[in-house]
mmCIF file of C-alpha atoms in Angstrom:
data_model
loop_
_atom_site.group_PDB
_atom_site.id
_atom_site.type_symbol
_atom_site.label_atom_id
_atom_site.label_comp_id
_atom_site.label_asym_id
_atom_site.label_seq_id
_atom_site.Cartn_x
_atom_site.Cartn_y
_atom_site.Cartn_z
ATOM 1 C CA UNK T 1 2.379 14.572 -68.920
ATOM 2 C CA UNK T 2 3.404 11.907 -71.381
ATOM 3 C CA UNK T 3 6.539 13.091 -73.173
ATOM 4 C CA UNK T 4 9.728 11.384 -74.324
ATOM 5 C CA UNK T 5 12.781 12.562 -76.209
ATOM 6 C CA UNK T 6 15.340 10.107 -77.581
ATOM 7 C CA UNK T 7 18.546 10.472 -79.563
ATOM 8 C CA UNK T 8 19.791 7.350 -81.292
ATOM 9 C CA UNK T 9 20.511 5.527 -84.524
ATOM 10 C CA UNK T 10 17.991 3.924 -86.839
ATOM 11 C CA UNK T 11 18.545 0.128 -86.685
ATOM 12 C CA UNK T 12 15.619 -0.800 -88.953
ATOM 13 C CA UNK T 13 14.524 1.519 -91.716
ATOM 14 C CA UNK T 14 10.951 2.749 -91.683
ATOM 15 C CA UNK T 15 8.475 0.026 -92.990
ATOM 16 C CA UNK T 16 5.179 1.198 -94.594
ATOM 17 C CA UNK T 17 2.039 -0.290 -92.986
ATOM 18 C CA UNK T 18 -1.749 0.240 -93.173
ATOM 19 C CA UNK T 19 -4.311 -0.320 -90.378
ATOM 20 C CA UNK T 20 -7.659 -2.132 -90.799
ATOM 21 C CA UNK T 21 -9.176 1.314 -91.326
ATOM 22 C CA UNK T 22 -6.723 2.224 -94.117
ATOM 23 C CA UNK T 23 -4.754 4.665 -91.997
ATOM 24 C CA UNK T 24 -1.136 4.736 -93.185
ATOM 25 C CA UNK T 25 1.791 4.611 -90.778
ATOM 26 C CA UNK T 26 5.314 3.376 -90.552
ATOM 27 C CA UNK T 27 7.325 1.622 -87.905
ATOM 28 C CA UNK T 28 11.116 1.529 -87.279
ATOM 29 C CA UNK T 29 13.512 0.520 -84.492
ATOM 30 C CA UNK T 30 15.779 3.084 -82.805
ATOM 31 C CA UNK T 31 18.938 2.099 -80.900
ATOM 32 C CA UNK T 32 19.785 4.454 -78.016
ATOM 33 C CA UNK T 33 23.145 4.264 -76.196
ATOM 34 C CA UNK T 34 22.983 4.301 -72.365
ATOM 35 C CA UNK T 35 24.789 7.005 -70.449
ATOM 36 C CA UNK T 36 26.539 4.498 -68.224
ATOM 37 C CA UNK T 37 29.163 1.841 -68.719
ATOM 38 C CA UNK T 38 28.331 -1.779 -68.114
ATOM 39 C CA UNK T 39 30.577 -3.972 -65.997
ATOM 40 C CA UNK T 40 32.159 -5.243 -69.203
ATOM 41 C CA UNK T 41 33.291 -1.652 -69.919
ATOM 42 C CA UNK T 42 30.975 -1.165 -72.917
ATOM 43 C CA UNK T 43 27.837 1.011 -73.213
ATOM 44 C CA UNK T 44 24.439 -0.772 -73.328
ATOM 45 C CA UNK T 45 22.238 -0.128 -76.383
ATOM 46 C CA UNK T 46 18.499 -0.154 -75.801
ATOM 47 C CA UNK T 47 16.086 -0.782 -78.753
ATOM 48 C CA UNK T 48 12.870 1.118 -78.998
ATOM 49 C CA UNK T 49 10.032 0.506 -81.429
ATOM 50 C CA UNK T 50 8.825 3.732 -82.961
ATOM 51 C CA UNK T 51 5.519 4.418 -84.799
ATOM 52 C CA UNK T 52 5.223 7.290 -87.332
ATOM 53 C CA UNK T 53 1.751 8.509 -88.263
ATOM 54 C CA UNK T 54 0.311 10.884 -90.836
ATOM 55 C CA UNK T 55 2.644 13.748 -92.021
ATOM 56 C CA UNK T 56 5.722 12.295 -90.223
ATOM 57 C CA UNK T 57 5.050 9.005 -91.964
ATOM 58 C CA UNK T 58 5.162 10.650 -95.437
ATOM 59 C CA UNK T 59 8.285 12.711 -94.611
ATOM 60 C CA UNK T 60 10.471 9.884 -93.437
ATOM 61 C CA UNK T 61 9.856 7.122 -96.033
ATOM 62 C CA UNK T 62 12.881 7.047 -98.289
ATOM 63 C CA UNK T 63 14.776 9.769 -96.302
ATOM 64 C CA UNK T 64 15.532 7.939 -93.135
ATOM 65 C CA UNK T 65 17.885 4.947 -93.586
ATOM 66 C CA UNK T 66 19.625 2.546 -91.232
ATOM 67 C CA UNK T 67 22.519 4.118 -89.350
ATOM 68 C CA UNK T 68 21.215 7.675 -89.374
ATOM 69 C CA UNK T 69 21.455 9.589 -86.053
ATOM 70 C CA UNK T 70 18.092 11.138 -85.279
ATOM 71 C CA UNK T 71 16.258 12.927 -82.455
ATOM 72 C CA UNK T 72 12.664 11.851 -81.699
ATOM 73 C CA UNK T 73 10.169 13.675 -79.621
ATOM 74 C CA UNK T 74 6.894 12.002 -78.859
ATOM 75 C CA UNK T 75 4.872 10.061 -76.386
ATOM 76 C CA UNK T 76 4.823 6.509 -74.931
ATOM 77 C CA UNK T 77 1.958 4.128 -75.537
ATOM 78 C CA UNK T 78 1.285 0.616 -74.516
ATOM 79 C CA UNK T 79 0.457 -1.881 -77.294
ATOM 80 C CA UNK T 80 0.002 -5.547 -76.536
ATOM 81 C CA UNK T 81 1.617 -5.025 -73.073
ATOM 82 C CA UNK T 82 4.780 -3.533 -74.699
ATOM 83 C CA UNK T 83 5.934 0.052 -74.783
ATOM 84 C CA UNK T 84 5.901 1.877 -78.164
ATOM 85 C CA UNK T 85 7.122 5.364 -78.924
ATOM 86 C CA UNK T 86 4.790 7.425 -81.090
ATOM 87 C CA UNK T 87 6.876 10.038 -82.789
ATOM 88 C CA UNK T 88 5.456 13.545 -83.057
ATOM 89 C CA UNK T 89 8.683 15.249 -84.281
ATOM 90 C CA UNK T 90 11.702 13.652 -85.967
ATOM 91 C CA UNK T 91 14.987 15.367 -86.888
ATOM 92 C CA UNK T 92 18.139 14.109 -88.573
ATOM 93 C CA UNK T 93 21.183 15.222 -86.487
ATOM 94 C CA UNK T 94 23.888 14.169 -88.875
ATOM 95 C CA UNK T 95 23.430 13.205 -92.598
#
């Protein structure tokens, strides 16, 4: 089963893109805080690239800005030897 759920803040607002076959999608970067403290006493922040396709793509453009806390459910794909999160459900946790 390929399933992932992340809660984090949008670091890079969704950017509209189009594939070679004219399929519309967006991409954004999500910052997720680790559950554990580093040696320095601070929490690590991991950055995840997120792809938004079809209906989700249309819903988020303009509504999701940098700094918003969101929950993402989706799957992990490998693109150019890098992991990418493909969002299937997105929800704003705090406006």
